[in-house]
Short mmCIF file of C-alpha atoms in Angstrom, two decimals:
data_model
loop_
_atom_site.label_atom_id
_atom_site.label_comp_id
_atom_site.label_asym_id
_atom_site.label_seq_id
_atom_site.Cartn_x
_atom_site.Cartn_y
_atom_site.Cartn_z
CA UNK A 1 -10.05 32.73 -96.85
CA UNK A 2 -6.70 31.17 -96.16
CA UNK A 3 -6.26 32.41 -92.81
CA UNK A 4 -9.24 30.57 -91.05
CA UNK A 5 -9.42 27.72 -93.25
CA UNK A 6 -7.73 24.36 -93.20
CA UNK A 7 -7.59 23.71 -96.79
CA UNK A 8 -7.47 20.03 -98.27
CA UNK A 9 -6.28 19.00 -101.58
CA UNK A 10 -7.36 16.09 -103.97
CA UNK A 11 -4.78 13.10 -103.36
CA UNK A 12 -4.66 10.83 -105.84
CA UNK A 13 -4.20 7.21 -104.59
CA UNK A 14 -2.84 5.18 -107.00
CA UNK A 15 -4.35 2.18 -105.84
CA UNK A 16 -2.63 -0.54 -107.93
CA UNK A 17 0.55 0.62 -106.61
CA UNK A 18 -0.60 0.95 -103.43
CA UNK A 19 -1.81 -2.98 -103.36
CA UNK A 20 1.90 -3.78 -104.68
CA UNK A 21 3.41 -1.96 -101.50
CA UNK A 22 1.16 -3.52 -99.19
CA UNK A 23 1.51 -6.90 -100.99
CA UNK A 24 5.07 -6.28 -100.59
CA UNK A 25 4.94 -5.27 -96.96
CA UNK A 26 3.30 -8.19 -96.15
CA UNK A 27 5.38 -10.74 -97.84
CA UNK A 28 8.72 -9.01 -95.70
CA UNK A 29 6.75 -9.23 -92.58
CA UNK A 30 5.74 -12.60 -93.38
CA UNK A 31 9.12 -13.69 -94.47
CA UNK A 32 10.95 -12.02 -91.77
CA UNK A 33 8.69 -13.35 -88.92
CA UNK A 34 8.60 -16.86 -90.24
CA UNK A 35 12.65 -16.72 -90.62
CA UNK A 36 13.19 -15.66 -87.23
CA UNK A 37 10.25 -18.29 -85.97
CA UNK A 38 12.20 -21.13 -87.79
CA UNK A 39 15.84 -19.81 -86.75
CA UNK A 40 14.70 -19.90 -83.10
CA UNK A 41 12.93 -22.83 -83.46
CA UNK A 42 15.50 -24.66 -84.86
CA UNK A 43 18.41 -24.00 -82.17
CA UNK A 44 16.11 -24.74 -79.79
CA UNK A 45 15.54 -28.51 -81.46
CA UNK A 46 19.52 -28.25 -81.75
CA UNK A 47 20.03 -27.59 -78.05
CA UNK A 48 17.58 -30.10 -76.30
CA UNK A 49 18.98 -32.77 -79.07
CA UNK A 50 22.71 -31.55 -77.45
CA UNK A 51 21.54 -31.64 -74.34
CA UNK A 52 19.56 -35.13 -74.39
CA UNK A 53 22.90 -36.36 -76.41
CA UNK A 54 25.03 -35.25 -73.52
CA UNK A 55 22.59 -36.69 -70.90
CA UNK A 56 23.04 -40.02 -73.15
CA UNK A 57 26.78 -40.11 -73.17
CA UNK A 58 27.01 -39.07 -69.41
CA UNK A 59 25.13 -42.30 -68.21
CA UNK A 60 27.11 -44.57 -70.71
CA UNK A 61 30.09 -43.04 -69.66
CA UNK A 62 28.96 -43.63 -66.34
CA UNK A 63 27.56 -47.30 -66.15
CA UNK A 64 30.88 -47.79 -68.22
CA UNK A 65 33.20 -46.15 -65.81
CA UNK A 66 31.06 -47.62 -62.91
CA UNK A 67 31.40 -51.14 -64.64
CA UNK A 68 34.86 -50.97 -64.81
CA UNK A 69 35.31 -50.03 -60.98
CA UNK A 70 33.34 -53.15 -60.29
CA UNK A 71 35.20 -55.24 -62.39
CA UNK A 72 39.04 -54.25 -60.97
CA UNK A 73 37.53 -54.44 -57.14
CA UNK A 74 36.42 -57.96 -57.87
CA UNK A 75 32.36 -56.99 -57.20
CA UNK A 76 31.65 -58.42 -60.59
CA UNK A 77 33.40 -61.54 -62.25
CA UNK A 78 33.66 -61.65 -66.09
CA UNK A 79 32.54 -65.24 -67.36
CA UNK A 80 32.96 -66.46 -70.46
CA UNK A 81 29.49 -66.84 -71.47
CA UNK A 82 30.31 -71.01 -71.81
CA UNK A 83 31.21 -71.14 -68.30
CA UNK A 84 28.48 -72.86 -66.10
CA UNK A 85 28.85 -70.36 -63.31
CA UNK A 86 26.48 -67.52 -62.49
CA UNK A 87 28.02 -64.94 -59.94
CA UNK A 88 24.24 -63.65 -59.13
CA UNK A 89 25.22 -62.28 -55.76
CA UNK A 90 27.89 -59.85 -57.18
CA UNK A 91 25.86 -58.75 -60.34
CA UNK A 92 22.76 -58.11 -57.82
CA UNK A 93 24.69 -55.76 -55.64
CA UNK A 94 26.53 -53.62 -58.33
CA UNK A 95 23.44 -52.27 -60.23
CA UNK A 96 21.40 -51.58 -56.79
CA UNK A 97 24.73 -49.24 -55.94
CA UNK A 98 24.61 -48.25 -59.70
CA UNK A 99 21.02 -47.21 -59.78
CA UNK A 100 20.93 -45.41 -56.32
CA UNK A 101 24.09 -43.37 -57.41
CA UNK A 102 22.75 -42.47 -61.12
CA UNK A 103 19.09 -41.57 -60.09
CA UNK A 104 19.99 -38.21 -58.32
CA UNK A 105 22.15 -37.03 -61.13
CA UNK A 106 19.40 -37.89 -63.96
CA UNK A 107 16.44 -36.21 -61.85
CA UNK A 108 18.97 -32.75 -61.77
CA UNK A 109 19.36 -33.25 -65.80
CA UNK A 110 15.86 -33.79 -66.11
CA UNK A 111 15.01 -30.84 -63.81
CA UNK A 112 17.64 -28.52 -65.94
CA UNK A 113 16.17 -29.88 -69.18
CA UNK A 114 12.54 -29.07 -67.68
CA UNK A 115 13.49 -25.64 -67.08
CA UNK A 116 15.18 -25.16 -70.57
CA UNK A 117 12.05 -26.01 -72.51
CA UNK A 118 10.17 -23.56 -70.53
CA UNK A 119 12.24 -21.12 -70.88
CA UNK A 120 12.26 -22.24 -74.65
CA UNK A 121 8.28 -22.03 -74.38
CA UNK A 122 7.98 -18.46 -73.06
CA UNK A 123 10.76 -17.00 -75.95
CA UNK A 124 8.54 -18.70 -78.77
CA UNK A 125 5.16 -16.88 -76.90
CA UNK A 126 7.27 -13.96 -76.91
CA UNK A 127 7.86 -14.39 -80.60
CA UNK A 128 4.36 -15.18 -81.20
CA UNK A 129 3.18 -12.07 -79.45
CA UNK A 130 5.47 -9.55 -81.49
CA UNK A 131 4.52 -11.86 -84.81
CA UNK A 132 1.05 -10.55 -83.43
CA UNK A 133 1.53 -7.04 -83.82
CA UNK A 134 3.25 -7.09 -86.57
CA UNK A 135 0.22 -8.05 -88.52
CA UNK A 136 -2.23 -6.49 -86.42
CA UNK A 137 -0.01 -3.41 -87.40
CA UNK A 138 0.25 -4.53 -91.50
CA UNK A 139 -3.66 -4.55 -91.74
CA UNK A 140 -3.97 -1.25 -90.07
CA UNK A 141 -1.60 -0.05 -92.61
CA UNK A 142 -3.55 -1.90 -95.08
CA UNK A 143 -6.96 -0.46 -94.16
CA UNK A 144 -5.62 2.91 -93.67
CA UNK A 145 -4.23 3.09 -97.51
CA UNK A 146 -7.11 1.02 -99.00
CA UNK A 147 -10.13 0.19 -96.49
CA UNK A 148 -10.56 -3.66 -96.25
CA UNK A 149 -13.55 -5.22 -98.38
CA UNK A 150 -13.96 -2.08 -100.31
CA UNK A 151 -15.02 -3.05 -103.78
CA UNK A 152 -13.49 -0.80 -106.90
CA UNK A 153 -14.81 2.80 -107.19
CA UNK A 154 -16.79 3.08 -110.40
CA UNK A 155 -16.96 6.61 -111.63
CA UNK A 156 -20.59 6.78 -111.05
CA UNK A 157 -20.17 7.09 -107.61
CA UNK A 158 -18.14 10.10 -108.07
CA UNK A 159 -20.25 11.23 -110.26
CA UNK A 160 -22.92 10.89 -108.31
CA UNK A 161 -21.74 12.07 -104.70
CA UNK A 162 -20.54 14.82 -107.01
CA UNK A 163 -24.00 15.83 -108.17
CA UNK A 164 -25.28 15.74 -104.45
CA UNK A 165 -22.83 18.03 -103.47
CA UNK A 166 -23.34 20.29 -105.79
CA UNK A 167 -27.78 20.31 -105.16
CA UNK A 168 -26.42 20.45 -101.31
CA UNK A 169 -24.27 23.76 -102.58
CA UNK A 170 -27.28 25.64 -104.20
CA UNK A 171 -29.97 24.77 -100.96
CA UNK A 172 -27.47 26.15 -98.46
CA UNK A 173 -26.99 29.50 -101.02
CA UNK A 174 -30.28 29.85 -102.20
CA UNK A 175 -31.70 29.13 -98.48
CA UNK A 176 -29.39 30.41 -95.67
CA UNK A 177 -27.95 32.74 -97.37
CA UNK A 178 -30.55 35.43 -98.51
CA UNK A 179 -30.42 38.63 -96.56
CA UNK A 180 -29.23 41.49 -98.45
CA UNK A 181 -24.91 41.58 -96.88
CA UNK A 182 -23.74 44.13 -94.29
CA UNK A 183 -20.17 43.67 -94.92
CA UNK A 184 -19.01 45.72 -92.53
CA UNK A 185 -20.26 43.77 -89.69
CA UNK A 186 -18.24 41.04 -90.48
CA UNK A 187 -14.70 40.78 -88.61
CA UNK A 188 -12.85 38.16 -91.75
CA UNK A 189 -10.72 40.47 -94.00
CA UNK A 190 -11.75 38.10 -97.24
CA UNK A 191 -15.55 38.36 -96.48
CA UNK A 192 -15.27 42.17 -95.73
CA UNK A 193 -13.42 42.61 -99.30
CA UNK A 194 -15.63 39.94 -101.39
CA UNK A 195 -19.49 41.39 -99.88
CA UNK A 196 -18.28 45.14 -100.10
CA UNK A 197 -16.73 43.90 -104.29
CA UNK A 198 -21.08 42.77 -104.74
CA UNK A 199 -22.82 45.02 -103.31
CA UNK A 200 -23.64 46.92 -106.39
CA UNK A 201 -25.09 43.64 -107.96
CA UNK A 202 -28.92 43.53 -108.81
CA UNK A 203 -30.38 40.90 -106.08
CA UNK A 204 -30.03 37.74 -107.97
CA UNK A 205 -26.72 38.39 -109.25
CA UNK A 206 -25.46 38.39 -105.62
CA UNK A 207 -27.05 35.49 -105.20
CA UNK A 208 -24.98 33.77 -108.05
CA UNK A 209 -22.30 35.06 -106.86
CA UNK A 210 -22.37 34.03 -102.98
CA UNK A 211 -22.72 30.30 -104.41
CA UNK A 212 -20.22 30.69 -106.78
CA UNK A 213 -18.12 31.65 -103.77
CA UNK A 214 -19.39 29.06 -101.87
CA UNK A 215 -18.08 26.20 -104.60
CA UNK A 216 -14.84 28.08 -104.16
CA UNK A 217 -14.26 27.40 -100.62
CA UNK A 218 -15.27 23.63 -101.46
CA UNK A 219 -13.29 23.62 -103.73
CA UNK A 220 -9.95 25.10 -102.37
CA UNK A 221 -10.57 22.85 -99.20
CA UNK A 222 -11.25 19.40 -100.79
CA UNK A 223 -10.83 19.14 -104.39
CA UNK A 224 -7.40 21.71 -105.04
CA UNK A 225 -5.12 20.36 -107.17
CA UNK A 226 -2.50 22.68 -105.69
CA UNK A 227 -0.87 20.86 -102.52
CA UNK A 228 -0.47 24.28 -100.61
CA UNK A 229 -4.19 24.76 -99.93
CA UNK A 230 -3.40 21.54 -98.37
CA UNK A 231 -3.31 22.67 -94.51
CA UNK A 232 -1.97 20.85 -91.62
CA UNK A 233 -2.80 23.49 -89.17
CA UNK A 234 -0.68 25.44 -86.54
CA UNK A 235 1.11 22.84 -85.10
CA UNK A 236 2.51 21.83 -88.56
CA UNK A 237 2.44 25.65 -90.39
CA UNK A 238 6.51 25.09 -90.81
CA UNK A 239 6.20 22.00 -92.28
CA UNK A 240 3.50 23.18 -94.36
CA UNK A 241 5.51 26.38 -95.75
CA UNK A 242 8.31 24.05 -96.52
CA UNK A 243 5.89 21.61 -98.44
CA UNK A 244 4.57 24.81 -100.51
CA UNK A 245 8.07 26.09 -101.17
CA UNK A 246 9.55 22.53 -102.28
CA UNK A 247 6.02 22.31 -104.92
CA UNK A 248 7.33 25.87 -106.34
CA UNK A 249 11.23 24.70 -106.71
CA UNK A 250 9.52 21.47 -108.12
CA UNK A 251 7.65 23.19 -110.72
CA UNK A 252 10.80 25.59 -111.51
CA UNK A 253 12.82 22.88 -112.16
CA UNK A 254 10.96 20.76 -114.14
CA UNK A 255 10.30 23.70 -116.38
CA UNK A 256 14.10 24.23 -116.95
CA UNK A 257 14.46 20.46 -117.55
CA UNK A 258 11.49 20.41 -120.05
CA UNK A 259 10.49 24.30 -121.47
CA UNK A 260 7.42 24.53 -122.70
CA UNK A 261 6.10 20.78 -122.48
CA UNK A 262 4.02 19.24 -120.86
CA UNK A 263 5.03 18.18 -116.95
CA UNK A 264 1.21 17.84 -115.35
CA UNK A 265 2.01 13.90 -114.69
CA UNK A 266 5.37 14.37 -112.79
CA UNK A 267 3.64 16.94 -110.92
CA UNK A 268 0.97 14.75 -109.97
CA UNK A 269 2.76 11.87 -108.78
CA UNK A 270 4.90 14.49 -106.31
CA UNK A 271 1.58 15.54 -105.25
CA UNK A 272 0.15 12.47 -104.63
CA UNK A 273 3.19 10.77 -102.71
CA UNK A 274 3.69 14.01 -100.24
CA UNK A 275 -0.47 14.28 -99.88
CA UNK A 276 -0.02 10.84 -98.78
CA UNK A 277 2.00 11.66 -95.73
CA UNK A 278 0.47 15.16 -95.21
CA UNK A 279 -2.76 13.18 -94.92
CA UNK A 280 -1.11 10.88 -91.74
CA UNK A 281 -0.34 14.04 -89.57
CA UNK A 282 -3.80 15.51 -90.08
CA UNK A 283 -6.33 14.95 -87.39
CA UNK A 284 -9.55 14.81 -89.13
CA UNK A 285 -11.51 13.67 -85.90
CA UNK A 286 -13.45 16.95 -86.50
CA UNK A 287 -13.12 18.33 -90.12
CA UNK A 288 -16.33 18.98 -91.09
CA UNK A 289 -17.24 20.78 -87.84
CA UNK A 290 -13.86 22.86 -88.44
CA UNK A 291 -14.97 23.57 -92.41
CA UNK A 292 -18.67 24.27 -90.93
CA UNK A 293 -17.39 27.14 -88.46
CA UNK A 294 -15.48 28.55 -91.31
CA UNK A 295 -17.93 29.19 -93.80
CA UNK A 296 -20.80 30.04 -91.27
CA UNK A 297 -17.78 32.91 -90.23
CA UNK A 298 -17.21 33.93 -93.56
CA UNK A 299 -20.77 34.32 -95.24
CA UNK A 300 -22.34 35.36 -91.87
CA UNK A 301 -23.32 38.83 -93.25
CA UNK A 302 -25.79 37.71 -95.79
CA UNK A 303 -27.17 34.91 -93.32
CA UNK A 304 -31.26 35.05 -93.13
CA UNK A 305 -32.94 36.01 -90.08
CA UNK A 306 -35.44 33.58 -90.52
CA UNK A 307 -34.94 31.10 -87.29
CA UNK A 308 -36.44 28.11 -89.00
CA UNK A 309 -34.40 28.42 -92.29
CA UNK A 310 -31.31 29.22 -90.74
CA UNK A 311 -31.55 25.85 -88.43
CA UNK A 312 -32.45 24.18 -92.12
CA UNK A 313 -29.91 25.76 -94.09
CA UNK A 314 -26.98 24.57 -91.29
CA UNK A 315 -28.07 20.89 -91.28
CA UNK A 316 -27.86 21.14 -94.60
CA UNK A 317 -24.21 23.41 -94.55
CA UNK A 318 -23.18 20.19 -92.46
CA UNK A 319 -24.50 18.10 -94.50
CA UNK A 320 -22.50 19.49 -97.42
CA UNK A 321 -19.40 19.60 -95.96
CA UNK A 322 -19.60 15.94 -94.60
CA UNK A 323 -20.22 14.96 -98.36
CA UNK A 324 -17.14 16.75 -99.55
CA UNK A 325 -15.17 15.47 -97.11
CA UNK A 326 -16.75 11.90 -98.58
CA UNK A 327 -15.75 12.54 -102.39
CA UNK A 328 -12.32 13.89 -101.44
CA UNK A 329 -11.55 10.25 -99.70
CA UNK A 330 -13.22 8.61 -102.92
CA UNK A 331 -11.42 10.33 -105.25
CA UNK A 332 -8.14 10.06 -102.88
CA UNK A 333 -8.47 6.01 -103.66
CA UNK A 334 -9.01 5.71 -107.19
CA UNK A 335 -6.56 4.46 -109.52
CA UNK A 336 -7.20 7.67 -112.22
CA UNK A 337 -7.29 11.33 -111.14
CA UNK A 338 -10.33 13.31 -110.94
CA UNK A 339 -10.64 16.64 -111.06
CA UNK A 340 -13.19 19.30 -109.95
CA UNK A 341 -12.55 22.68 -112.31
CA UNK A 342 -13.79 26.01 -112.49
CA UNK A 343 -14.61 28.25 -115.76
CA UNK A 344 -13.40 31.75 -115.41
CA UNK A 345 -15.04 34.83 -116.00
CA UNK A 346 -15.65 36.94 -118.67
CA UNK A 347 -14.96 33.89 -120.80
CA UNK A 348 -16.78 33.26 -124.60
CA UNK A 349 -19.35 30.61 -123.99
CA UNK A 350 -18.63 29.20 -127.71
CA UNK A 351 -14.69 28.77 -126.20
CA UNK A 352 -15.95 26.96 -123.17
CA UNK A 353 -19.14 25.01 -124.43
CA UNK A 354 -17.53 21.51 -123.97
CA UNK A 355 -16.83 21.82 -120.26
CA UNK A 356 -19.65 24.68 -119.13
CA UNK A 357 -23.39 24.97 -119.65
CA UNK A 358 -25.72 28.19 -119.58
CA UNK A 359 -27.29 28.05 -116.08
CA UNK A 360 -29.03 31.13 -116.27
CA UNK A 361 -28.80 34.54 -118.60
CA UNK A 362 -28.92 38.35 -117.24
CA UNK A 363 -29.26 39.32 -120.66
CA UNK A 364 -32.81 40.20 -122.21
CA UNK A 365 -34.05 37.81 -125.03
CA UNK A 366 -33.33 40.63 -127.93
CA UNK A 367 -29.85 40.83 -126.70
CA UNK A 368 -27.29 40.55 -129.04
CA UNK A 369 -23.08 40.59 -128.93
CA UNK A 370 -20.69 37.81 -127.61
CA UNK A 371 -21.99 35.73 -125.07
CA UNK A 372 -19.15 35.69 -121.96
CA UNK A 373 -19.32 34.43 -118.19
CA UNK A 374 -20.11 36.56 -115.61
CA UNK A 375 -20.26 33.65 -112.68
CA UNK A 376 -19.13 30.02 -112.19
CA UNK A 377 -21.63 28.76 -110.14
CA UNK A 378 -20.61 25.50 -109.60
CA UNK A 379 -17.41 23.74 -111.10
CA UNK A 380 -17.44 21.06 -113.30
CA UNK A 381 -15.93 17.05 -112.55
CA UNK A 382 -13.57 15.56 -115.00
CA UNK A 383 -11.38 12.16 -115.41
CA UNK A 384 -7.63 11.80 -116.22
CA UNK A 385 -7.53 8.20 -117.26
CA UNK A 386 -4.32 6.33 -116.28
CA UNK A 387 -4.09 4.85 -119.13
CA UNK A 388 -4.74 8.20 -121.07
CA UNK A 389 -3.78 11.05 -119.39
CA UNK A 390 -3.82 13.59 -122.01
CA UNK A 391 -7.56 12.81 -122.98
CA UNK A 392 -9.47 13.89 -119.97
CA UNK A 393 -13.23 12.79 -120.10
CA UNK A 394 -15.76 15.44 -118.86
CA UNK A 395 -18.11 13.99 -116.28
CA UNK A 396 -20.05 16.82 -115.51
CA UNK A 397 -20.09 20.12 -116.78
CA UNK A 398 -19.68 23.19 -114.96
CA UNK A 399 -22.88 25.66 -114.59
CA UNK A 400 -22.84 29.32 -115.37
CA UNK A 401 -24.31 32.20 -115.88
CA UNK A 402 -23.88 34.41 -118.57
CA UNK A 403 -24.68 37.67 -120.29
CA UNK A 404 -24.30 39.15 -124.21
CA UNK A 405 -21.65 41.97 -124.80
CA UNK A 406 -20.81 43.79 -127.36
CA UNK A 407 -17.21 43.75 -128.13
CA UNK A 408 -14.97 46.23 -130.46
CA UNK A 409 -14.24 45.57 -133.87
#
């Protein structure tokens, strides 16, 4: 179904060292912002104190330069300060001259000061402003990687969106998809080849198997663990080829480095840091109406003709796919990994008993043999602790149905 269908993957979002980024981010916005206010701030305080200096030494220069002038002209008479004479009418002339003379040249320093501290003003509201965006832009970052006032994601809610998806995945089978398939009426390649490979089945075997097919294409889309089911669309398909190409060489080389051990973590980590940035270029304005359209294309041969239950069953489809779209942004945020896994068929349900339970049995009650898988009908949910990662806890198990064979001795 890969060529209609935007596939997502499971992106695990390691939240604790997510916080540490953002913590970081923060504290070198914060830092650089209150550097640059405090650098600015303190050459302006440097150049009004220069300036205000300057003004200072200007007028003593000039009342002593002015004094002087008086003095050697004979305007103003030094006295010994024991003499009984008083030269009033001199003294009262020179600082009238003095003061008419100084006034214009202070009122053009003031004036030129003035304009300096406005100018001052409207760089710091400048700063301000860009200080502003800065952490406007921080929290956006912040919410985008881990949504503000979101408490921590207990594993029941997983668990339990999980569950709901998977009732919402047997209505929409069991409901809107009922009429016996016409596959060649269908125009998709992948539905054409998967209706025409069940059309021998008895009635309810077909049903198993267009919900086991159904889980498939939820799963692929929103809970893969393989990043090239990951799709950006057309307008990123190079980028995406290169992505899927760069997992392989991954893989390839890890195996050379380490044969034959165990690599699932490194892989996971890659997968989680690229997912990250894959998940930035897609526009998910409209996923679940995208996801909708592809699965109403692709199992449109075995869709009832019942009005009623076909407007049911596609609430419901949307529904479902709006859910998904929920637990893969859940499970995107926790600090562990969770993962939603199939059983294959034909497998011994003695070899898969502690991840898979008997659903239902096409086998009669006298039937004898080895009891195998003939359908996963909906996957199971398990946890990959951090702090454990090769002891992964089985949430839910996956249901199947089975049958009794009798094998060769």
């Amino acid at each position: 179904m890969s060529q209609f269908a935007r596939p997502a993957d499971e992106i695990d979002w390691e939240q604790s060292r997510t916080s540490q980024a953002i913590r970081h981010l923060d504290f070198s916005l914060s830092t650089k912002w209150d550097r640059s206010f405090n650098s600015f701030a303190n050459a302006q305080n440097d150049e009004i104190k220069r300036y205000m200096q300057a003004a200072s030494s200007k007028s003593e220069h000039f009342f002593r330069k002015a004094l002087e002038d008086f003095v050697a002209d004979g305007r103003i008479i030094i006295q010994s300060r024991h003499s009984a004479e008083a030269p009033n009418e001199s003294l009262s002339a020179g600082p009238q001259k003095q003061k008419a003379t100084q006034e214009p040249i202070q009122h053009a320093q003031i004036e030129q000061l003035t304009l300096k501290l406005q100018k001052a003003e409207e760089e710091l509201k400048a700063v301000k402003s860009q200080l502003e965006e800065a952490e406007i832009r921080t929290d956006q970052l912040r919410k985008l990687i881990i949504p503000a006032g979101t408490e921590p994601i207990l594993d029941s809610k997983i668990q339990q969106l999980f569950i709901e998806i998977r009732t919402l995945t047997q209505k929409v089978a069991s409901k809107l998809y009922t009429k016996p398939p016409r596959y060649w009426e269908t125009l998709v390649d992948e539905s054409r080849v998967f209706f025409k490979g069940i059309q021998e089945y008895s009635i309810d075997l077909q049903q198993d198997a267009i919900q086991g097919e159904l889980f498939d294409c939820l799963r692929q889309w929103f809970f893969s663990d393989t990043i090239t089911f990951h799709g950006l669309g057309d307008k990123y398909e190079k980028l995406q080829t290169l992505i899927g190409q760069a997992e392989e060489a991954l893989g390839e080389a890890i195996e050379v480095k380490h044969p034959g051990g165990l690599h699932g973590e490194e892989m996971r980590e890659w997968r989680s840091a690229t997912l990250k940035c894959i998940n930035l270029l897609r526009d998910s304005s409209n996923d679940s109406a995208f996801y909708v359209a592809g699965i109403e294309s692709f199992f449109k041969p075995a869709e009832t003709d019942d009005s009623k239950a076909q407007q049911r069953g596609r609430n419901n489809l949307q529904t479902l796919c709006e859910r998904s779209l929920e637990l893969e942004a859940l499970m995107r945020r926790t600090e562990d990994t969770f993962e939603v896994f199939s059983v294959k068929d034909d497998t011994p349900l003695l070899d898969c008993e502690d991840i898979a339970e008997k659903w239902r049995g096409y086998s009669g009650k006298d039937a004898s043999g080895v009891e195998i898988t003939v359908c996963c009908l909906f996957g199971g949910l398990r946890k990959i602790s951090k702090e454990y990662p090769t002891k992964p806890v089985v949430l839910e198990k996956a249901q199947v149905a089975t049958q009794f064979v009798r094998r060769a001795e």
